[in-house]
């Protein structure tokens, strides 16, 4: 019983947290554990409760039910603030201050900040230091927010949808900057609704849907579980009949078309063609993320850790 | 992974056990920087700088210097020196504090800063200091125009006392700005500030002497903080309506406390309200 414990203790955790905004249930008995040195991807569709979970770990929301701990302290404790950095979904910081001024101000908040020149280099902002924040492009603004999150040389970093609204180039640039953080031994919590982003960056992924954890594992495990296909066609076969076929997760009518989400598209197509010779306008496409989440939800299984 | 020499290790893990405690030197530096950047930020905003800095000075140039030069006495330039001074302190407090705070709550800057070790006091201090400095700039410019262009003559103690009384107005007016900032959202805050700023300036007798108004309007003025502040400023130059100083001070103190209470209520309500948008 006293043997050396190899698994590293949680750096931050939510335990059985339930959170409501008025009548709306945002988090439903959620457990979340952040382990030292990992990049944890918190994945889920918009409105799943990701930002609520992050806000509780940042102390910007009060815990209603359950418990939130960071470094063994309450999330808003001064001991936590000096060791944590955050990049939030906010519409902007003062447009009239320059990049260098913003960085200087945030560095002053922390006892052992990263040197300004290094922060500028880490976020790729060397050439923009004297530009006012308001004159930057969307990608450049996100890089400033990234630099501010790093200003205090944090052990634990929260990135809430860091690449939302960025074009492909800006996104990949920020991805490489986030990857570099892992090499430096920091722990990162990354929320995203983009499966590719979680795949590119995370060591471990937790999928949240309707405030509940519906899956957990490596990105590869999550992807294999969401590999459904959407079969679409015009047919006289009723959705209820299709729903009972093997591998079908859900079937519904949309306009003139039948839409069926399945993990076995070949079997389904064969079956549909056999049952309805008049079937027309058939397409098979990879399920979007919303469908993938639906597949996970319908499975109803908690992912193995 | 422990990190080689080339990659920086997460330095914060080396933080001393009590690193989260703010030393006086660090606290001072945060307050100073926060105030400096708050000031710079507002200074670079023409929508703020022009109406709040230029309006009182242009008014004084017109009513104090040009119109005053045609008058037989120095009564008008002296009177409006005090009341435009109140106007000049009121503007930065309402626009910088009220509209600025509402804006920063709306954009999320405040939310972000609240996750950092920034002491909340530094944020409020910075806003009050910026309002104070802008107010002082307007008052100094008004004094220069009054003494050198309009020919206003006051005793030395009166200049100092008038400056002191005018700048002390930052306290009740910032409290009012805080209350507005706590309730109004984003851009609508500028509209709310204008709805408070201009009518209150007029009804408090900042533009025209209060005794020129009908009785009803004079009664309304009794409820306004700018009226009591202006009366204290006018008392220094013996041009007030003759009400007792303790009455003015008591009203200002009570209203300041009321504004702070309203602000606290607004923040509490906003906590549950604004969070509903996050999710």
Coordinates of C-alpha atoms in Angstrom, one line a residue, chain A residues 21-22 24-27 36 46-52 55 58 60-61 78-84 86-94 96-98 100-102 104-112 118 132 145 148 152-155 182-186, chain B residues 1-4 6-17 19-22 26 29-30 32-38 40-46 103-104 106-119 122-123 271-272 275-279:
Chain A
X21 CA -27.0 29.9 -14.8
X22 CA -30.5 30.4 -13.6
X24 CA -29.7 26.5 -17.5
X25 CA -27.6 23.6 -16.5
X26 CA -24.1 24.4 -17.7
X27 CA -22.1 21.7 -15.9
X36 CA 1.5 17.8 -14.4
X46 CA -20.1 25.5 -28.6
X47 CA -22.2 25.7 -25.4
X48 CA -20.9 22.4 -24.0
X49 CA -19.7 24.1 -20.8
X50 CA -16.0 24.3 -21.6
X51 CA -15.6 28.0 -20.7
X52 CA -17.6 27.5 -17.5
X55 CA -13.8 30.0 -15.4
X58 CA -9.6 30.5 -12.9
X60 CA -13.7 34.0 -12.1
X61 CA -16.8 32.0 -11.3
X78 CA -3.0 34.6 -4.5
X79 CA -0.7 31.5 -4.3
X80 CA -2.4 30.3 -7.5
X81 CA -2.5 33.6 -9.4
X82 CA 1.3 34.0 -9.5
X83 CA 1.8 30.5 -10.9
X84 CA -1.0 30.5 -13.5
X86 CA -4.7 32.5 -18.9
X87 CA -5.8 33.4 -22.4
X88 CA -9.5 34.1 -22.3
X89 CA -12.1 34.6 -25.0
X90 CA -12.4 38.3 -24.6
X91 CA -13.0 40.9 -27.3
X92 CA -9.8 42.8 -26.6
X93 CA -7.6 44.8 -24.4
X94 CA -7.0 48.6 -24.6
X96 CA -4.6 52.6 -27.4
X97 CA -1.7 50.9 -25.7
X98 CA 1.2 49.4 -27.6
X100 CA 5.2 46.6 -25.4
X101 CA 3.2 48.6 -22.9
X102 CA 0.6 45.8 -22.4
X104 CA 5.2 45.7 -19.4
X105 CA 2.0 46.1 -17.4
X106 CA 1.3 42.4 -17.1
X107 CA 4.9 41.5 -16.3
X108 CA 4.7 43.9 -13.3
X109 CA 1.9 41.8 -11.8
X110 CA 4.2 38.8 -11.3
X111 CA 7.1 38.1 -8.9
X112 CA 9.3 36.4 -11.5
X118 CA 11.9 36.9 -24.6
X132 CA -0.9 49.9 -30.8
X145 CA -3.0 37.7 -25.5
X148 CA 0.2 38.2 -21.7
X152 CA 4.4 35.6 -15.3
X153 CA 6.3 32.5 -16.4
X154 CA 3.4 30.3 -15.4
X155 CA 3.5 26.6 -14.5
X182 CA 5.2 21.6 -23.7
X183 CA 8.9 21.3 -24.3
X184 CA 9.5 23.8 -21.5
X185 CA 7.7 21.6 -19.0
X186 CA 4.6 23.7 -18.5
Chain B
X1 CA 10.7 16.3 -19.3
X2 CA 13.0 18.5 -17.2
X3 CA 14.0 20.8 -20.0
X4 CA 17.5 21.4 -21.3
X6 CA 18.1 25.8 -24.4
X7 CA 14.5 25.4 -23.4
X8 CA 13.4 27.5 -20.5
X9 CA 12.1 25.4 -17.7
X10 CA 8.9 26.5 -16.1
X11 CA 10.5 29.0 -13.8
X12 CA 7.6 29.6 -11.6
X13 CA 8.0 26.3 -9.9
X14 CA 11.1 27.8 -8.4
X15 CA 9.1 30.6 -6.8
X16 CA 9.6 31.2 -3.2
X17 CA 6.9 30.0 -0.9
X19 CA 6.2 34.9 -3.7
X20 CA 2.5 35.6 -3.9
X21 CA 2.8 38.2 -1.1
X22 CA 3.2 41.7 -2.6
X26 CA 6.2 45.6 -6.0
X29 CA 5.2 49.6 -9.0
X30 CA 1.9 48.0 -10.0
X32 CA 2.3 53.3 -10.6
X33 CA 2.3 51.4 -13.9
X34 CA -1.5 50.8 -13.8
X35 CA -2.1 54.6 -13.3
X36 CA 0.5 55.6 -15.9
X37 CA -1.0 53.3 -18.6
X38 CA -4.6 54.3 -17.6
X40 CA -1.8 57.3 -21.4
X41 CA -4.7 55.2 -22.7
X42 CA -7.2 57.9 -22.1
X43 CA -4.9 60.6 -23.4
X44 CA -4.7 58.8 -26.7
X45 CA -8.4 58.6 -27.0
X46 CA -9.6 61.7 -28.9
X103 CA -16.1 49.3 -21.5
X104 CA -13.5 47.3 -19.8
X106 CA -17.7 44.6 -21.6
X107 CA -14.6 43.7 -23.5
X108 CA -13.4 41.3 -20.8
X109 CA -10.2 43.1 -19.9
X110 CA -11.4 43.3 -16.3
X111 CA -12.1 39.6 -16.3
X112 CA -8.6 38.8 -17.6
X113 CA -6.9 41.1 -15.0
X114 CA -8.9 39.5 -12.2
X115 CA -7.2 36.2 -13.0
X116 CA -3.8 37.8 -12.6
X117 CA -2.2 38.8 -9.2
X118 CA -3.1 42.5 -9.9
X119 CA -4.5 43.9 -6.7
X122 CA -4.5 49.2 -8.2
X123 CA -7.2 49.2 -10.9
X271 CA -21.6 38.7 -11.6
X272 CA -24.5 36.5 -12.2
X275 CA -21.4 35.1 -16.6
X276 CA -24.5 34.0 -18.4
X277 CA -22.9 35.0 -21.6
X278 CA -19.8 32.9 -20.9
X279 CA -20.3 29.2 -21.3

